[in-house]
C-alpha cells in the first residue's frame, strides 16, 4: 500500500484514443465498488504527454494502484514515471501489440476481468530496461523499456509502418513495413561491450535488447527471455544471403514460435545454438557506439536516431498487478 488512507483509491492513466471512456469508467466504478475501494481518479494522456506527467499527478495524489489503459506507449510511459516508486501498475490491454500483457500471459479481451484484477490481484515485481541514448548533437536522454529496445531493421520497420493502416489492419500493417525494411541495404556497424567485457566490433542487420521476447502472431523472438530474471537477452541478426533470411525465419517463426513453446517441442528442437545468421547473448549492461546515427525503437515506438547508447537492467524495478492465482 502507498498510503495510510482507510479507503484505497485507484488512479487510471488512460489514452483517450485507445479506450472507450464511458465503458471503461463504468467497469472501473463497478469493480472498485465491489472491492470496497473509494472513488477512482482519472488522468488523461495527450500528444504532448504520452503518460509520464499524468502518472506523476497520480503518484502525487498518493493512489494505491495505477491502472494503465492504453497501448504499449502508454504502458512504457507509466513504467518510466513509476520507476523508483512502490506503487503497483495494473494493465488494461488496448491497441495492437499489448506486448507486456502478452508476455505476462494476461487475458487481452476481458475488460471486466482485467479491471477486477487491478483491485483484487497479486503484485509481481518485474525488471525494467533502462537506456541512456546519445544523439548526433551530443545531447543525451534516458528512457525505460518494458519489453525491448531495437536498432537496425527492427527500428526501421517501426518507422516504416503506416499508422493509419495500423489502426485499420492491426498487426498485419507491419507486413508492408517489413518488406520496405528488408529492401534497405544498410547494416549496423558498431563497437560494443557486454557486461564490461572485451570491446568488440560487429556488423549486423538487427540488434535487440529484450526484457521479454513474445510478439503478436505467435512470434517468440527471444525464447529464453524472462521478465524477472535480472538479465536481458541480446539478439544479433545478420543473415548473409537469401537462404540465411530463410533460416532466420524458420528459427524465429517455427523453432521458437512453435516448438519451444512446449516441453516436448523444446526437447525436439534441442539446445539453442548460435550461428552466423542469428546470435543470442544475455547480460545486464550493453554499451555501444555506432558508425552513424541509426533509428532506435523502444517497445514498438520510434525514438529517433542514436549515435551511441548505454543500456542496463533495473532488476525488480516495476511492480505489476496480475490476476490472483486460484
mmCIF file of C-alpha atoms in Angstrom:
data_model
loop_
_atom_site.group_PDB
_atom_site.id
_atom_site.type_symbol
_atom_site.label_atom_id
_atom_site.label_comp_id
_atom_site.label_asym_id
_atom_site.label_seq_id
_atom_site.Cartn_x
_atom_site.Cartn_y
_atom_site.Cartn_z
ATOM 1 C CA UNK A 1 0.000 0.000 0.000
ATOM 2 C CA UNK A 2 1.181 3.513 -0.657
ATOM 3 C CA UNK A 3 -0.909 5.405 1.934
ATOM 4 C CA UNK A 4 -2.463 5.164 5.393
ATOM 5 C CA UNK A 5 -5.878 6.080 3.981
ATOM 6 C CA UNK A 6 -8.670 3.870 5.323
ATOM 7 C CA UNK A 7 -10.196 3.516 1.859
ATOM 8 C CA UNK A 8 -7.904 2.698 -1.027
ATOM 9 C CA UNK A 9 -8.205 4.534 -4.342
ATOM 10 C CA UNK A 10 -7.008 3.807 -7.858
ATOM 11 C CA UNK A 11 -5.700 6.198 -10.484
ATOM 12 C CA UNK A 12 -6.355 5.465 -14.153
ATOM 13 C CA UNK A 13 -3.845 6.834 -16.664
ATOM 14 C CA UNK A 14 -5.629 6.474 -19.979
ATOM 15 C CA UNK A 15 -5.099 7.257 -23.641
ATOM 16 C CA UNK A 16 -8.411 8.716 -24.880
ATOM 17 C CA UNK A 17 -7.729 7.475 -28.416
ATOM 18 C CA UNK A 18 -7.251 3.861 -27.325
ATOM 19 C CA UNK A 19 -10.167 3.390 -24.900
ATOM 20 C CA UNK A 20 -13.944 3.707 -24.884
ATOM 21 C CA UNK A 21 -14.062 6.016 -21.888
ATOM 22 C CA UNK A 22 -17.706 5.563 -20.897
ATOM 23 C CA UNK A 23 -17.406 1.767 -20.990
ATOM 24 C CA UNK A 24 -14.121 1.876 -19.080
ATOM 25 C CA UNK A 25 -15.451 4.225 -16.390
ATOM 26 C CA UNK A 26 -18.495 2.018 -15.834
ATOM 27 C CA UNK A 27 -16.332 -1.108 -15.485
ATOM 28 C CA UNK A 28 -13.894 0.596 -13.102
ATOM 29 C CA UNK A 29 -16.691 2.032 -10.947
ATOM 30 C CA UNK A 30 -18.354 -1.380 -10.647
ATOM 31 C CA UNK A 31 -15.170 -3.267 -9.737
ATOM 32 C CA UNK A 32 -13.945 -0.563 -7.340
ATOM 33 C CA UNK A 33 -17.261 -0.627 -5.509
ATOM 34 C CA UNK A 34 -17.283 -4.439 -5.350
ATOM 35 C CA UNK A 35 -13.768 -4.404 -3.869
ATOM 36 C CA UNK A 36 -14.660 -1.712 -1.329
ATOM 37 C CA UNK A 37 -12.369 0.940 -2.821
ATOM 38 C CA UNK A 38 -13.059 4.675 -2.952
ATOM 39 C CA UNK A 39 -13.789 6.834 -5.981
ATOM 40 C CA UNK A 40 -11.232 6.399 -8.757
ATOM 41 C CA UNK A 41 -9.138 9.311 -10.033
ATOM 42 C CA UNK A 42 -8.657 9.800 -13.786
ATOM 43 C CA UNK A 43 -5.578 11.157 -15.598
ATOM 44 C CA UNK A 44 -5.684 11.659 -19.374
ATOM 45 C CA UNK A 45 -2.628 11.417 -21.633
ATOM 46 C CA UNK A 46 -2.131 13.693 -24.630
ATOM 47 C CA UNK A 47 0.046 14.118 -27.690
ATOM 48 C CA UNK A 48 2.459 16.209 -25.610
ATOM 49 C CA UNK A 49 2.303 13.857 -22.619
ATOM 50 C CA UNK A 50 2.183 10.138 -23.509
ATOM 51 C CA UNK A 51 1.789 9.327 -19.821
ATOM 52 C CA UNK A 52 4.736 10.421 -17.698
ATOM 53 C CA UNK A 53 3.152 13.655 -16.433
ATOM 54 C CA UNK A 54 -0.243 12.033 -15.955
ATOM 55 C CA UNK A 55 1.397 9.283 -13.926
ATOM 56 C CA UNK A 56 3.304 11.836 -11.850
ATOM 57 C CA UNK A 57 -0.010 13.502 -10.968
ATOM 58 C CA UNK A 58 -1.418 10.118 -9.951
ATOM 59 C CA UNK A 59 1.607 9.489 -7.730
ATOM 60 C CA UNK A 60 1.228 12.959 -6.181
ATOM 61 C CA UNK A 61 -2.372 12.019 -5.359
ATOM 62 C CA UNK A 62 -0.996 9.009 -3.454
ATOM 63 C CA UNK A 63 -3.106 6.432 -5.265
ATOM 64 C CA UNK A 64 -2.778 2.790 -4.219
ATOM 65 C CA UNK A 65 -2.609 1.394 -7.765
ATOM 66 C CA UNK A 66 -2.112 2.977 -11.172
ATOM 67 C CA UNK A 67 -4.183 1.436 -13.952
ATOM 68 C CA UNK A 68 -2.549 1.893 -17.369
ATOM 69 C CA UNK A 69 -5.297 1.977 -20.004
ATOM 70 C CA UNK A 70 -3.823 2.336 -23.475
ATOM 71 C CA UNK A 71 -1.349 0.828 -25.881
ATOM 72 C CA UNK A 72 2.292 -0.127 -25.442
ATOM 73 C CA UNK A 73 3.358 3.527 -25.485
ATOM 74 C CA UNK A 74 1.111 4.323 -22.526
ATOM 75 C CA UNK A 75 2.403 1.323 -20.574
ATOM 76 C CA UNK A 76 6.023 2.306 -21.249
ATOM 77 C CA UNK A 77 5.396 5.926 -20.211
ATOM 78 C CA UNK A 78 3.667 4.861 -16.986
ATOM 79 C CA UNK A 79 6.518 2.470 -16.167
ATOM 80 C CA UNK A 80 9.047 5.228 -16.784
ATOM 81 C CA UNK A 81 7.300 7.561 -14.328
ATOM 82 C CA UNK A 82 6.638 4.858 -11.709
ATOM 83 C CA UNK A 83 10.269 3.679 -11.643
ATOM 84 C CA UNK A 84 11.589 4.357 -8.148
ATOM 85 C CA UNK A 85 8.130 4.169 -6.563
ATOM 86 C CA UNK A 86 6.499 1.159 -4.912
ATOM 87 C CA UNK A 87 3.046 1.837 -6.391
ATOM 88 C CA UNK A 88 1.857 -1.179 -8.435
ATOM 89 C CA UNK A 89 0.724 -0.845 -12.045
ATOM 90 C CA UNK A 90 -2.249 -2.751 -13.463
ATOM 91 C CA UNK A 91 -2.594 -3.236 -17.226
ATOM 92 C CA UNK A 92 -5.770 -2.844 -19.254
ATOM 93 C CA UNK A 93 -4.640 -4.197 -22.648
ATOM 94 C CA UNK A 94 -5.587 -1.957 -25.570
ATOM 95 C CA UNK A 95 -4.252 -1.292 -29.051
ATOM 96 C CA UNK A 96 -2.322 -3.507 -31.461
ATOM 97 C CA UNK A 97 0.620 -5.006 -29.600
ATOM 98 C CA UNK A 98 -0.126 -5.296 -25.869
ATOM 99 C CA UNK A 99 3.429 -6.565 -25.618
ATOM 100 C CA UNK A 100 3.924 -6.604 -21.847
ATOM 101 C CA UNK A 101 0.451 -8.053 -21.260
ATOM 102 C CA UNK A 102 1.208 -10.855 -23.737
ATOM 103 C CA UNK A 103 4.476 -11.685 -22.024
ATOM 104 C CA UNK A 104 2.768 -11.739 -18.620
ATOM 105 C CA UNK A 105 0.160 -14.062 -20.193
ATOM 106 C CA UNK A 106 -2.690 -11.718 -19.294
ATOM 107 C CA UNK A 107 -6.076 -12.062 -20.987
ATOM 108 C CA UNK A 108 -6.282 -9.443 -23.748
ATOM 109 C CA UNK A 109 -10.014 -9.270 -24.422
ATOM 110 C CA UNK A 110 -11.636 -9.407 -20.981
ATOM 111 C CA UNK A 111 -12.163 -5.835 -19.755
ATOM 112 C CA UNK A 112 -14.159 -6.733 -16.604
ATOM 113 C CA UNK A 113 -11.597 -9.369 -15.654
ATOM 114 C CA UNK A 114 -8.644 -7.029 -16.250
ATOM 115 C CA UNK A 115 -10.291 -4.238 -14.250
ATOM 116 C CA UNK A 116 -11.205 -6.645 -11.464
ATOM 117 C CA UNK A 117 -7.589 -7.828 -11.198
ATOM 118 C CA UNK A 118 -6.475 -4.221 -10.714
ATOM 119 C CA UNK A 119 -8.367 -4.157 -7.409
ATOM 120 C CA UNK A 120 -8.044 -7.770 -6.249
ATOM 121 C CA UNK A 121 -4.923 -9.171 -7.913
ATOM 122 C CA UNK A 122 -1.463 -10.023 -6.633
ATOM 123 C CA UNK A 123 1.664 -7.918 -7.070
ATOM 124 C CA UNK A 124 4.626 -9.186 -9.090
ATOM 125 C CA UNK A 125 7.991 -7.434 -9.359
ATOM 126 C CA UNK A 126 9.467 -7.442 -12.870
ATOM 127 C CA UNK A 127 12.604 -5.966 -14.406
ATOM 128 C CA UNK A 128 12.880 -2.715 -16.350
ATOM 129 C CA UNK A 129 15.307 -1.974 -19.138
ATOM 130 C CA UNK A 130 16.883 1.466 -18.924
ATOM 131 C CA UNK A 131 18.680 3.140 -21.826
ATOM 132 C CA UNK A 132 20.713 6.339 -21.969
ATOM 133 C CA UNK A 133 20.713 7.482 -25.614
ATOM 134 C CA UNK A 134 23.327 9.816 -27.112
ATOM 135 C CA UNK A 135 22.131 11.891 -30.072
ATOM 136 C CA UNK A 136 24.117 13.267 -33.018
ATOM 137 C CA UNK A 137 24.207 16.741 -31.423
ATOM 138 C CA UNK A 138 25.799 15.358 -28.263
ATOM 139 C CA UNK A 139 22.633 15.550 -26.152
ATOM 140 C CA UNK A 140 21.522 12.590 -24.067
ATOM 141 C CA UNK A 141 18.156 11.378 -22.820
ATOM 142 C CA UNK A 142 17.201 8.433 -20.600
ATOM 143 C CA UNK A 143 14.179 6.179 -21.045
ATOM 144 C CA UNK A 144 12.915 2.800 -19.887
ATOM 145 C CA UNK A 145 11.620 -0.133 -21.893
ATOM 146 C CA UNK A 146 9.466 -2.917 -20.519
ATOM 147 C CA UNK A 147 9.730 -5.261 -23.500
ATOM 148 C CA UNK A 148 12.620 -4.454 -25.842
ATOM 149 C CA UNK A 149 14.861 -1.875 -27.469
ATOM 150 C CA UNK A 150 15.813 -2.342 -31.091
ATOM 151 C CA UNK A 151 18.072 -0.934 -33.795
ATOM 152 C CA UNK A 152 18.535 -1.752 -37.455
ATOM 153 C CA UNK A 153 15.803 -3.476 -39.412
ATOM 154 C CA UNK A 154 13.610 -3.705 -36.303
ATOM 155 C CA UNK A 155 13.606 0.064 -35.740
ATOM 156 C CA UNK A 156 13.260 0.817 -39.462
ATOM 157 C CA UNK A 157 10.179 -1.425 -39.558
ATOM 158 C CA UNK A 158 8.572 0.723 -36.838
ATOM 159 C CA UNK A 159 9.448 3.908 -38.725
ATOM 160 C CA UNK A 160 8.088 2.494 -41.999
ATOM 161 C CA UNK A 161 4.752 1.388 -40.513
ATOM 162 C CA UNK A 162 1.759 3.355 -41.781
ATOM 163 C CA UNK A 163 -0.134 4.456 -38.665
ATOM 164 C CA UNK A 164 -3.464 4.796 -40.489
ATOM 165 C CA UNK A 165 -3.115 1.265 -41.884
ATOM 166 C CA UNK A 166 -2.098 0.042 -38.434
ATOM 167 C CA UNK A 167 -5.358 1.395 -36.972
ATOM 168 C CA UNK A 168 -7.400 -0.376 -39.665
ATOM 169 C CA UNK A 169 -5.464 -3.613 -40.141
ATOM 170 C CA UNK A 170 -3.755 -4.081 -36.779
ATOM 171 C CA UNK A 171 -0.631 -6.252 -36.717
ATOM 172 C CA UNK A 172 -0.973 -7.011 -40.443
ATOM 173 C CA UNK A 173 0.107 -3.424 -41.157
ATOM 174 C CA UNK A 174 3.651 -4.401 -40.203
ATOM 175 C CA UNK A 175 3.941 -6.708 -43.219
ATOM 176 C CA UNK A 176 4.438 -3.835 -45.685
ATOM 177 C CA UNK A 177 6.838 -2.206 -43.234
ATOM 178 C CA UNK A 178 8.907 -5.401 -43.005
ATOM 179 C CA UNK A 179 9.120 -5.595 -46.807
ATOM 180 C CA UNK A 180 10.269 -1.966 -47.033
ATOM 181 C CA UNK A 181 12.855 -2.537 -44.306
ATOM 182 C CA UNK A 182 14.231 -5.674 -45.983
ATOM 183 C CA UNK A 183 14.992 -3.601 -49.082
ATOM 184 C CA UNK A 184 17.250 -1.327 -47.035
ATOM 185 C CA UNK A 185 20.860 -2.405 -47.780
ATOM 186 C CA UNK A 186 22.381 -0.516 -44.839
ATOM 187 C CA UNK A 187 23.710 -2.536 -41.938
ATOM 188 C CA UNK A 188 24.584 -1.571 -38.391
ATOM 189 C CA UNK A 189 28.282 -1.072 -37.732
ATOM 190 C CA UNK A 190 29.044 -0.784 -34.036
ATOM 191 C CA UNK A 191 31.628 -1.203 -31.331
ATOM 192 C CA UNK A 192 30.121 -2.656 -28.146
ATOM 193 C CA UNK A 193 30.774 -4.078 -24.694
ATOM 194 C CA UNK A 194 28.546 -6.574 -22.891
ATOM 195 C CA UNK A 195 28.823 -6.532 -19.099
ATOM 196 C CA UNK A 196 32.151 -4.688 -19.246
ATOM 197 C CA UNK A 197 33.808 -7.396 -21.298
ATOM 198 C CA UNK A 198 36.298 -7.013 -24.112
ATOM 199 C CA UNK A 199 35.197 -4.361 -26.659
ATOM 200 C CA UNK A 200 34.074 -5.933 -29.926
ATOM 201 C CA UNK A 201 33.268 -4.685 -33.399
ATOM 202 C CA UNK A 202 30.257 -6.106 -35.220
ATOM 203 C CA UNK A 203 28.169 -5.679 -38.348
ATOM 204 C CA UNK A 204 24.531 -6.749 -38.260
ATOM 205 C CA UNK A 205 21.079 -6.086 -39.697
ATOM 206 C CA UNK A 206 19.253 -6.011 -36.356
ATOM 207 C CA UNK A 207 20.134 -5.616 -32.688
ATOM 208 C CA UNK A 208 17.537 -6.347 -29.991
ATOM 209 C CA UNK A 209 17.867 -5.912 -26.224
ATOM 210 C CA UNK A 210 14.892 -7.720 -24.722
ATOM 211 C CA UNK A 211 13.387 -7.875 -21.263
ATOM 212 C CA UNK A 212 10.832 -10.342 -22.643
ATOM 213 C CA UNK A 213 10.514 -11.844 -26.073
ATOM 214 C CA UNK A 214 6.980 -12.777 -27.177
ATOM 215 C CA UNK A 215 5.340 -10.793 -30.003
ATOM 216 C CA UNK A 216 1.920 -10.982 -31.684
ATOM 217 C CA UNK A 217 1.271 -13.642 -34.338
ATOM 218 C CA UNK A 218 2.835 -16.293 -32.049
ATOM 219 C CA UNK A 219 6.356 -14.969 -32.693
ATOM 220 C CA UNK A 220 8.831 -15.805 -29.937
ATOM 221 C CA UNK A 221 11.723 -13.521 -30.790
ATOM 222 C CA UNK A 222 13.749 -14.165 -27.624
ATOM 223 C CA UNK A 223 12.952 -17.714 -26.474
ATOM 224 C CA UNK A 224 14.846 -17.556 -23.168
ATOM 225 C CA UNK A 225 13.871 -14.036 -22.079
ATOM 226 C CA UNK A 226 12.112 -13.814 -18.688
ATOM 227 C CA UNK A 227 10.653 -10.612 -17.236
ATOM 228 C CA UNK A 228 12.039 -11.141 -13.745
ATOM 229 C CA UNK A 229 15.357 -12.998 -14.120
ATOM 230 C CA UNK A 230 17.560 -9.933 -13.575
ATOM 231 C CA UNK A 231 19.051 -10.084 -17.100
ATOM 232 C CA UNK A 232 18.112 -9.003 -20.585
ATOM 233 C CA UNK A 233 18.556 -11.086 -23.724
ATOM 234 C CA UNK A 234 20.534 -9.754 -26.678
ATOM 235 C CA UNK A 235 19.723 -10.808 -30.245
ATOM 236 C CA UNK A 236 22.118 -10.006 -33.093
ATOM 237 C CA UNK A 237 20.900 -10.854 -36.598
ATOM 238 C CA UNK A 238 22.989 -10.837 -39.763
ATOM 239 C CA UNK A 239 21.804 -13.201 -42.493
ATOM 240 C CA UNK A 240 24.424 -13.271 -45.237
ATOM 241 C CA UNK A 241 22.126 -14.364 -48.049
ATOM 242 C CA UNK A 242 18.540 -15.050 -49.051
ATOM 243 C CA UNK A 243 18.969 -18.559 -47.646
ATOM 244 C CA UNK A 244 20.196 -17.000 -44.417
ATOM 245 C CA UNK A 245 16.963 -14.996 -44.125
ATOM 246 C CA UNK A 246 15.004 -18.215 -44.619
ATOM 247 C CA UNK A 247 16.991 -19.911 -41.854
ATOM 248 C CA UNK A 248 16.361 -16.968 -39.504
ATOM 249 C CA UNK A 249 12.644 -17.004 -40.251
ATOM 250 C CA UNK A 250 12.442 -20.773 -39.630
ATOM 251 C CA UNK A 251 14.219 -20.374 -36.285
ATOM 252 C CA UNK A 252 12.037 -17.488 -35.103
ATOM 253 C CA UNK A 253 8.664 -18.484 -36.546
ATOM 254 C CA UNK A 254 8.864 -22.275 -36.248
ATOM 255 C CA UNK A 255 11.578 -23.371 -33.813
ATOM 256 C CA UNK A 256 10.985 -20.542 -31.320
ATOM 257 C CA UNK A 257 7.353 -19.738 -32.077
ATOM 258 C CA UNK A 258 6.023 -23.302 -32.181
ATOM 259 C CA UNK A 259 8.452 -25.976 -30.982
ATOM 260 C CA UNK A 260 9.929 -24.231 -27.945
ATOM 261 C CA UNK A 261 6.503 -23.308 -26.543
ATOM 262 C CA UNK A 262 6.014 -26.869 -25.261
ATOM 263 C CA UNK A 263 8.290 -29.183 -23.282
ATOM 264 C CA UNK A 264 8.084 -31.892 -25.927
ATOM 265 C CA UNK A 265 8.786 -29.399 -28.713
ATOM 266 C CA UNK A 266 11.708 -27.863 -26.835
ATOM 267 C CA UNK A 267 13.220 -31.316 -26.391
ATOM 268 C CA UNK A 268 12.771 -31.956 -30.120
ATOM 269 C CA UNK A 269 14.363 -28.605 -31.013
ATOM 270 C CA UNK A 270 17.356 -29.388 -28.838
ATOM 271 C CA UNK A 271 19.857 -26.916 -27.423
ATOM 272 C CA UNK A 272 19.750 -23.458 -28.955
ATOM 273 C CA UNK A 273 22.934 -22.775 -30.930
ATOM 274 C CA UNK A 274 24.309 -19.527 -32.275
ATOM 275 C CA UNK A 275 25.480 -19.255 -35.865
ATOM 276 C CA UNK A 276 26.474 -16.587 -38.353
ATOM 277 C CA UNK A 277 22.854 -15.664 -39.112
ATOM 278 C CA UNK A 278 21.447 -15.334 -35.604
ATOM 279 C CA UNK A 279 23.230 -14.962 -32.280
ATOM 280 C CA UNK A 280 21.896 -14.674 -28.723
ATOM 281 C CA UNK A 281 23.646 -13.449 -25.572
ATOM 282 C CA UNK A 282 22.485 -12.403 -22.100
ATOM 283 C CA UNK A 283 23.704 -9.682 -19.769
ATOM 284 C CA UNK A 284 22.892 -6.769 -17.523
ATOM 285 C CA UNK A 285 24.633 -3.903 -19.371
ATOM 286 C CA UNK A 286 25.225 -3.238 -23.075
ATOM 287 C CA UNK A 287 27.242 -0.205 -24.202
ATOM 288 C CA UNK A 288 27.598 0.613 -27.900
ATOM 289 C CA UNK A 289 28.808 3.306 -30.281
ATOM 290 C CA UNK A 290 27.538 3.307 -33.858
ATOM 291 C CA UNK A 291 29.358 4.347 -37.019
ATOM 292 C CA UNK A 292 26.498 6.723 -37.944
ATOM 293 C CA UNK A 293 23.143 7.829 -36.495
ATOM 294 C CA UNK A 294 20.718 4.885 -36.515
ATOM 295 C CA UNK A 295 16.992 4.576 -35.874
ATOM 296 C CA UNK A 296 16.097 3.227 -32.439
ATOM 297 C CA UNK A 297 12.788 1.900 -31.105
ATOM 298 C CA UNK A 298 11.546 1.207 -27.587
ATOM 299 C CA UNK A 299 8.558 -1.081 -27.021
ATOM 300 C CA UNK A 300 7.356 -0.591 -30.577
ATOM 301 C CA UNK A 301 7.638 3.214 -30.746
ATOM 302 C CA UNK A 302 10.255 5.120 -32.727
ATOM 303 C CA UNK A 303 12.668 7.168 -30.578
ATOM 304 C CA UNK A 304 14.598 8.964 -33.325
ATOM 305 C CA UNK A 305 18.240 8.239 -34.044
ATOM 306 C CA UNK A 306 21.169 7.384 -31.791
ATOM 307 C CA UNK A 307 24.940 7.543 -32.255
ATOM 308 C CA UNK A 308 25.641 5.679 -29.008
ATOM 309 C CA UNK A 309 23.795 4.237 -26.027
ATOM 310 C CA UNK A 310 24.274 2.691 -22.619
ATOM 311 C CA UNK A 311 21.567 0.178 -21.667
ATOM 312 C CA UNK A 312 21.209 -1.699 -18.397
ATOM 313 C CA UNK A 313 18.669 -3.726 -16.452
ATOM 314 C CA UNK A 314 16.990 -2.375 -13.307
ATOM 315 C CA UNK A 315 16.025 -5.650 -11.642
ATOM 316 C CA UNK A 316 12.602 -5.782 -9.960
ATOM 317 C CA UNK A 317 12.044 -2.064 -10.571
ATOM 318 C CA UNK A 318 8.380 -2.304 -11.635
ATOM 319 C CA UNK A 319 5.569 -3.870 -9.605
ATOM 320 C CA UNK A 320 2.760 -5.185 -11.803
ATOM 321 C CA UNK A 321 -0.676 -6.169 -10.532
ATOM 322 C CA UNK A 322 -1.601 -9.556 -12.014
ATOM 323 C CA UNK A 323 -4.647 -11.821 -11.556
ATOM 324 C CA UNK A 324 -4.713 -13.611 -8.222
ATOM 325 C CA UNK A 325 -3.897 -17.300 -8.502
ATOM 326 C CA UNK A 326 -6.787 -19.606 -7.701
#
